[in-house]
Short mmCIF file of C-alpha atoms in Angstrom, two decimals:
data_model
loop_
_atom_site.label_atom_id
_atom_site.label_comp_id
_atom_site.label_asym_id
_atom_site.label_seq_id
_atom_site.Cartn_x
_atom_site.Cartn_y
_atom_site.Cartn_z
CA PRO A 1 31.60 -170.70 15.31
CA ALA A 2 32.13 -171.67 18.93
CA ALA A 3 35.48 -170.12 19.19
CA GLN A 4 34.26 -167.01 17.40
CA GLY A 5 31.29 -166.79 19.94
CA ARG A 6 33.63 -166.80 23.01
CA PRO A 7 35.58 -163.67 22.14
CA GLY A 8 32.23 -161.94 21.35
CA ARG A 9 30.86 -162.78 24.74
CA ALA A 10 34.16 -161.64 26.37
CA ARG A 11 33.99 -158.36 24.49
CA ALA A 12 30.36 -157.84 25.65
CA GLY A 13 31.33 -158.55 29.20
CA ARG A 14 34.11 -156.13 28.96
CA SER A 15 31.96 -153.56 27.48
CA GLY A 16 29.27 -154.21 30.14
CA SER A 17 31.73 -153.73 32.93
CA GLY A 18 32.87 -150.58 31.47
CA ALA A 19 29.28 -149.16 31.21
CA GLY A 20 28.80 -150.04 34.67
CA ALA A 21 31.88 -148.10 35.72
CA VAL A 22 30.62 -145.21 33.72
CA ARG A 23 27.22 -145.28 35.37
CA THR A 24 29.02 -145.41 38.85
CA ARG A 25 31.27 -142.43 38.07
CA ALA A 26 28.17 -140.54 36.70
CA SER A 27 26.32 -141.25 39.81
CA ALA A 28 29.18 -140.19 42.13
CA ARG A 29 29.41 -136.94 40.04
CA GLY A 30 25.68 -136.34 40.47
CA THR A 31 25.92 -136.95 44.28
CA CYS A 32 28.79 -134.34 44.53
CA ASP A 33 27.04 -131.87 42.41
CA THR A 34 23.61 -131.90 44.24
CA PRO A 35 22.95 -128.70 46.27
CA ALA A 36 22.70 -128.91 49.95
CA SER A 37 19.41 -128.30 51.53
CA PRO A 38 19.02 -125.04 53.79
CA PRO A 39 19.47 -125.63 57.49
CA PRO A 40 16.20 -125.57 59.51
CA PRO A 41 15.30 -122.23 61.21
CA PRO A 42 16.21 -121.88 64.97
CA ALA A 43 13.54 -123.29 67.35
CA ASP A 44 13.20 -120.04 69.19
CA THR A 45 12.32 -117.75 66.39
CA MET A 46 9.30 -115.63 66.39
CA THR A 47 7.70 -118.04 63.88
CA SER A 48 7.73 -120.80 66.51
CA PHE A 49 6.20 -118.63 69.18
CA PHE A 50 3.42 -117.61 66.75
CA ARG A 51 2.58 -120.96 65.81
CA GLY A 52 2.04 -121.95 69.59
CA PHE A 53 -0.40 -119.06 70.31
CA LYS A 54 -4.01 -120.40 70.44
CA VAL A 55 -7.08 -118.18 70.90
CA ASP A 56 -8.94 -121.12 72.11
CA LYS A 57 -6.66 -121.42 75.04
CA ILE A 58 -6.26 -117.86 76.05
CA LYS A 59 -9.84 -116.99 76.14
CA PRO A 60 -11.01 -119.58 78.70
CA ALA A 61 -7.94 -118.54 80.80
CA LEU A 62 -8.84 -114.91 80.72
CA LYS A 63 -12.63 -115.80 81.86
CA MET A 64 -11.38 -118.06 84.48
CA SER A 65 -9.01 -115.38 85.91
CA MET A 66 -12.01 -113.01 86.26
CA GLN A 67 -13.92 -115.62 87.99
CA ARG A 68 -10.86 -116.21 90.39
CA ILE A 69 -10.59 -112.54 91.03
CA ASP A 70 -14.24 -112.36 92.18
CA LEU A 71 -13.63 -115.20 94.71
CA LEU A 72 -10.52 -113.65 95.98
CA LYS A 73 -12.17 -110.18 96.44
CA ASN A 74 -15.02 -111.90 98.59
CA LYS A 75 -12.62 -113.64 100.66
CA LYS A 76 -10.40 -110.78 101.35
CA THR A 77 -13.43 -108.45 102.12
CA VAL A 78 -14.51 -110.96 104.83
CA GLY A 79 -10.95 -111.00 106.33
CA ILE A 80 -10.81 -107.21 106.32
CA LYS A 81 -14.00 -107.06 108.49
CA LYS A 82 -12.42 -109.34 110.94
CA SER A 83 -9.27 -107.39 111.19
CA LYS A 84 -11.02 -104.11 111.55
CA ARG A 85 -12.83 -105.50 114.76
CA GLN A 86 -9.44 -106.90 115.89
CA VAL A 87 -7.78 -103.24 115.49
CA ALA A 88 -10.85 -101.73 117.50
CA GLU A 89 -10.34 -104.06 120.24
CA LEU A 90 -6.63 -103.44 120.43
CA LEU A 91 -7.18 -99.78 120.55
CA ARG A 92 -9.72 -100.06 123.31
CA ASP A 93 -7.20 -102.08 125.35
CA GLY A 94 -4.49 -99.66 124.71
CA LYS A 95 -2.32 -101.89 122.60
CA VAL A 96 -1.38 -99.29 120.21
CA GLU A 97 1.65 -100.94 118.56
CA LYS A 98 -0.13 -104.10 117.88
CA ALA A 99 -3.13 -102.25 116.53
CA ARG A 100 -0.65 -100.51 114.09
CA ILE A 101 0.62 -103.61 112.73
CA ALA A 102 -2.94 -104.91 112.18
CA THR A 103 -3.75 -101.56 110.44
CA GLU A 104 -0.88 -101.82 108.10
CA HIS A 105 -2.32 -105.35 107.19
CA ILE A 106 -5.62 -103.77 106.39
CA VAL A 107 -4.05 -101.27 104.18
CA ARG A 108 -2.19 -103.84 102.33
CA GLU A 109 -5.42 -105.90 101.70
CA ASP A 110 -7.01 -102.84 100.43
CA PHE A 111 -4.10 -102.15 98.07
CA LEU A 112 -4.47 -105.72 96.88
CA LEU A 113 -8.36 -105.22 96.22
CA GLU A 114 -7.59 -102.23 94.23
CA ALA A 115 -5.02 -104.18 92.08
CA TYR A 116 -7.55 -107.06 91.41
CA ASP A 117 -10.14 -104.60 90.09
CA ILE A 118 -7.60 -103.09 87.65
CA ILE A 119 -6.49 -106.61 86.60
CA GLU A 120 -10.23 -107.62 85.99
CA LEU A 121 -10.55 -104.59 83.71
CA LEU A 122 -7.38 -105.55 81.80
CA CYS A 123 -8.55 -109.15 81.35
CA GLU A 124 -11.83 -107.78 79.82
CA VAL A 125 -10.09 -105.55 77.31
CA VAL A 126 -7.84 -108.33 76.16
CA LEU A 127 -10.66 -110.66 75.79
CA GLU A 128 -12.60 -108.21 73.83
CA ARG A 129 -9.70 -107.49 71.43
CA ILE A 130 -8.22 -110.94 71.12
CA ARG A 131 -8.77 -111.13 67.43
CA LEU A 132 -6.76 -107.93 66.99
CA LEU A 133 -3.90 -109.58 68.98
CA GLU A 134 -4.13 -112.75 66.92
CA ALA A 135 -3.94 -110.81 63.62
CA GLU A 136 -0.80 -108.74 64.48
CA LYS A 137 2.64 -110.08 64.70
CA GLU A 138 3.73 -107.46 67.11
CA CYS A 139 1.85 -106.17 70.21
CA PRO A 140 -0.28 -103.16 69.20
CA PHE A 141 0.74 -99.88 70.83
CA ASP A 142 -2.67 -99.19 72.54
CA MET A 143 -2.57 -102.80 74.00
CA ARG A 144 0.96 -102.90 75.21
CA GLU A 145 0.17 -101.70 78.74
CA ALA A 146 -2.65 -104.15 79.22
CA VAL A 147 -0.55 -107.04 77.81
CA CYS A 148 2.52 -106.19 79.67
CA THR A 149 0.59 -105.70 83.03
CA LEU A 150 -1.02 -109.17 82.72
CA ILE A 151 2.33 -110.67 82.21
CA TYR A 152 3.91 -108.80 85.14
CA CYS A 153 0.96 -109.84 87.45
CA ALA A 154 1.15 -113.63 86.68
CA ASN A 155 3.68 -114.36 89.27
CA ARG A 156 2.90 -111.77 91.79
CA THR A 157 -0.68 -112.56 92.66
CA GLU A 158 -2.87 -115.41 93.78
CA ILE A 159 -4.73 -115.57 90.44
CA LYS A 160 -3.37 -118.97 89.27
CA GLU A 161 -5.05 -118.73 85.91
CA LEU A 162 -2.90 -115.71 84.89
CA THR A 163 0.00 -118.09 84.35
CA GLN A 164 -1.83 -119.64 81.51
CA VAL A 165 -2.61 -116.26 80.12
CA LYS A 166 1.06 -115.35 80.37
CA GLU A 167 2.14 -118.55 78.56
CA GLN A 168 -0.03 -117.76 75.65
CA LEU A 169 1.18 -114.16 75.52
CA VAL A 170 4.70 -115.33 75.53
CA LYS A 171 4.19 -117.59 72.50
CA LYS A 172 2.53 -114.77 70.80
CA PHE A 173 5.05 -112.11 71.24
CA GLY A 174 8.23 -113.77 72.39
CA LYS A 175 10.50 -114.31 75.30
CA ASP A 176 12.26 -110.81 74.99
CA PHE A 177 8.89 -109.08 75.15
CA ALA A 178 7.92 -111.09 78.16
CA ALA A 179 11.25 -110.27 79.87
CA ARG A 180 10.68 -106.65 79.36
CA ALA A 181 7.18 -106.82 80.76
CA MET A 182 8.48 -108.64 83.91
CA ASN A 183 11.13 -106.05 84.56
CA ASN A 184 8.69 -102.97 83.79
CA HIS A 185 11.05 -101.83 81.14
CA ASN A 186 10.42 -98.15 80.10
CA GLY A 187 7.38 -98.10 82.50
CA CYS A 188 5.31 -100.36 80.32
CA VAL A 189 3.26 -101.74 83.32
CA ASN A 190 0.36 -99.92 84.72
CA GLU A 191 1.67 -97.52 87.37
CA ARG A 192 -0.94 -98.17 89.96
CA ILE A 193 -0.43 -101.94 89.62
CA VAL A 194 3.35 -101.54 90.27
CA HIS A 195 2.64 -99.46 93.30
CA LYS A 196 -0.18 -101.72 94.92
CA LEU A 197 1.67 -104.90 94.33
CA SER A 198 4.93 -103.42 95.83
CA ALA A 199 6.51 -104.88 98.92
CA GLN A 200 7.09 -101.29 100.25
CA PRO A 201 4.86 -100.61 103.30
CA PRO A 202 2.32 -97.67 103.15
CA ASN A 203 3.30 -94.26 104.35
CA ALA A 204 2.77 -93.27 107.91
CA PHE A 205 0.07 -90.59 107.20
CA LEU A 206 -2.14 -93.14 105.67
CA VAL A 207 -1.83 -95.81 108.46
CA LEU A 208 -2.62 -93.28 111.12
CA ASN A 209 -5.73 -92.07 109.28
CA TYR A 210 -6.90 -95.65 109.09
CA MET A 211 -6.48 -95.99 112.89
CA LYS A 212 -8.35 -92.74 113.35
CA GLU A 213 -11.27 -93.83 111.11
CA LEU A 214 -11.50 -97.11 112.72
CA ALA A 215 -11.57 -95.65 116.16
CA ALA A 216 -14.39 -93.35 115.13
CA GLU A 217 -16.26 -96.27 113.39
CA TYR A 218 -16.40 -98.32 116.57
CA ASN A 219 -16.90 -95.33 118.91
CA ILE A 220 -13.57 -95.63 120.59
CA ASP A 221 -12.16 -92.61 122.32
CA TRP A 222 -8.63 -92.83 121.23
CA GLN A 223 -6.09 -90.22 120.21
CA PRO A 224 -2.36 -90.86 119.05
CA ASP A 225 0.34 -90.00 121.47
CA GLU A 226 2.91 -87.35 120.61
CA THR A 227 5.29 -89.73 119.03
CA THR A 228 2.81 -91.48 116.89
CA ALA A 229 1.11 -88.31 115.87
CA MET A 230 4.54 -86.79 114.86
CA THR A 231 5.41 -89.92 112.74
CA GLY A 232 1.97 -90.15 111.29
CA SER A 233 2.13 -86.63 109.97
CA ARG A 234 4.82 -87.68 107.35
CA PHE A 235 4.41 -88.93 103.87
CA ASP A 236 7.96 -89.70 103.26
CA THR A 237 8.35 -92.59 105.69
CA ALA A 238 6.56 -95.64 107.03
CA MET A 239 5.35 -96.15 110.57
CA ALA A 240 8.23 -96.96 112.77
CA PRO A 241 8.61 -100.53 113.75
CA PRO A 242 7.32 -101.54 117.30
CA SER A 243 9.64 -101.04 120.21
CA GLY A 244 7.74 -103.21 122.63
CA MET A 245 7.01 -100.14 124.99
CA SER A 246 3.30 -100.90 125.07
CA VAL A 247 3.86 -104.57 126.21
CA GLU A 248 2.84 -104.97 129.73
CA ALA A 249 5.22 -106.76 132.33
CA GLY A 250 4.18 -109.34 134.75
CA VAL A 251 0.79 -110.04 133.00
CA GLY A 252 0.80 -113.77 133.76
CA SER A 253 1.19 -113.27 137.66
CA GLY A 254 -0.94 -109.95 137.84
CA LEU A 255 1.79 -108.27 139.74
CA GLY A 256 3.37 -106.19 137.11
CA ALA A 257 2.09 -102.80 138.49
CA ALA A 258 3.61 -103.30 141.84
CA ALA A 259 6.53 -105.55 141.24
CA TYR A 260 7.91 -103.63 138.30
CA ARG A 261 7.47 -100.09 139.74
CA TYR A 262 11.11 -99.29 139.58
CA THR A 263 12.77 -101.92 137.65
CA ASP A 264 12.19 -104.15 134.64
CA GLY A 265 14.27 -106.91 136.19
CA ARG A 266 17.71 -106.27 134.67
CA ILE A 267 20.75 -106.36 136.96
CA LEU A 268 22.53 -102.90 137.10
CA PRO A 269 26.07 -102.22 137.57
CA PRO A 270 27.28 -102.12 141.19
CA GLY A 271 25.90 -98.92 143.02
CA GLN A 272 23.64 -97.87 140.23
CA ARG A 273 19.86 -97.33 140.89
CA PRO A 274 16.95 -96.35 138.67
CA THR A 275 16.66 -92.63 138.25
CA ASN A 276 13.25 -92.46 139.55
CA PHE A 277 14.01 -94.29 142.82
CA ASP A 278 14.26 -92.14 145.90
CA PRO A 279 14.53 -94.27 149.03
CA GLN A 280 14.60 -91.19 151.50
CA ALA A 281 11.28 -89.83 150.07
CA ASP A 282 9.74 -93.38 150.14
CA GLN A 283 10.83 -93.88 153.89
CA GLY A 284 9.62 -90.44 154.87
CA GLY A 285 6.12 -91.14 153.34
CA SER A 286 5.84 -94.58 154.98
CA ARG A 287 2.78 -94.87 157.39
CA SER A 288 3.77 -98.22 158.73
CA GLY A 289 7.65 -97.66 159.14
CA GLY A 290 10.37 -99.58 157.74
CA GLY A 291 12.05 -102.76 158.42
CA GLY A 292 9.77 -105.09 156.43
CA SER A 293 6.55 -104.03 158.08
CA GLY A 294 4.90 -102.50 155.04
CA PRO A 295 1.55 -103.76 153.54
CA ALA A 296 3.18 -106.71 151.90
CA GLY A 297 5.02 -107.59 155.07
CA GLY A 298 7.11 -110.75 155.47
CA ALA A 299 10.41 -111.85 154.69
CA GLY A 300 12.20 -110.08 151.93
CA SER A 301 10.35 -106.81 151.93
CA GLY A 302 11.74 -103.47 152.48
CA PRO A 303 10.56 -100.16 153.84
CA GLY A 304 7.00 -99.12 152.83
CA GLY A 305 5.51 -95.88 151.59
CA GLU A 306 2.90 -94.21 149.46
CA ASP A 307 2.96 -93.05 145.78
CA ASP A 308 1.32 -89.90 144.49
CA ASP A 309 -2.07 -91.49 144.36
CA GLY A 310 -1.81 -92.68 148.00
CA ASP A 311 -1.41 -96.34 147.13
CA GLU A 312 0.80 -98.23 149.48
CA PHE A 313 3.69 -100.23 148.27
CA VAL A 314 6.75 -102.05 149.43
CA ILE A 315 10.17 -100.94 148.17
CA PRO A 316 12.30 -104.21 147.07
CA THR A 317 15.08 -104.88 149.40
CA ALA A 318 17.53 -104.81 146.56
CA TYR A 319 17.00 -101.00 146.42
CA SER A 320 16.97 -100.42 150.18
CA VAL A 321 19.54 -98.26 151.86
CA GLY A 322 22.29 -99.57 153.98
#
């Protein structure tokens, strides 16, 4: 019986090992036959942006943007009042070129205030229709200009909270939509906003009108010269950049009117003199004679004379004859 039992155990062992091999092969076949799971969707699909949009985040951002606009408008209004007084003083002192630059600044600030008013209206309409934007997968046609304009203005104004509004709108409608809004594709942005936030200077006609109105408001008797009036009558160009002709010479010493009568200090080529300098006429009109005995007298002075107003002067020796 013992001898008979041993072969039975051996056969059982062999059959058991065979069953294990069958199970191993079956499991291997099962692994190969199992279908592969589908790949995950791309991270930048519209679904991922839609899931990131939250009404609870964009609503406070819109409200804070409107509050920021009110603060900025008050601040800029105070600054404009100071700039107006500055322009009036410059016109009174005859510093027209500097007054013109300051006037352009006032025009630009008015442009910005106008843009802020429009942005505030757009924030209100988006806030009022936020549930409509939440329900739609694409931006509704009648809201496209408002949404694109807010995205466009986020990086072009001092309204910091608009960046948060832009982030939520990008998550809602996608990066491609935001890129088209930033580039004003097909004129999707409000036309007045594009103009008022542009870096292009205002036209000359508007700047000159501002200067005239400021002079009248502060009771200043000022009229533009011929060149300024000619430029200020055009709508197709900006005011010419300052040339410096209105800047006085010799201001620090107080001698500009007399010392710079015939020259601005530049050394001319040999033998060349200013076109308005006539030594014979100056010598002929001299009351006290030449040879350095003019009103200024002393060493280094040339022949004296009078101008058309009867004021005495001394011709610099650098322009004397001989």
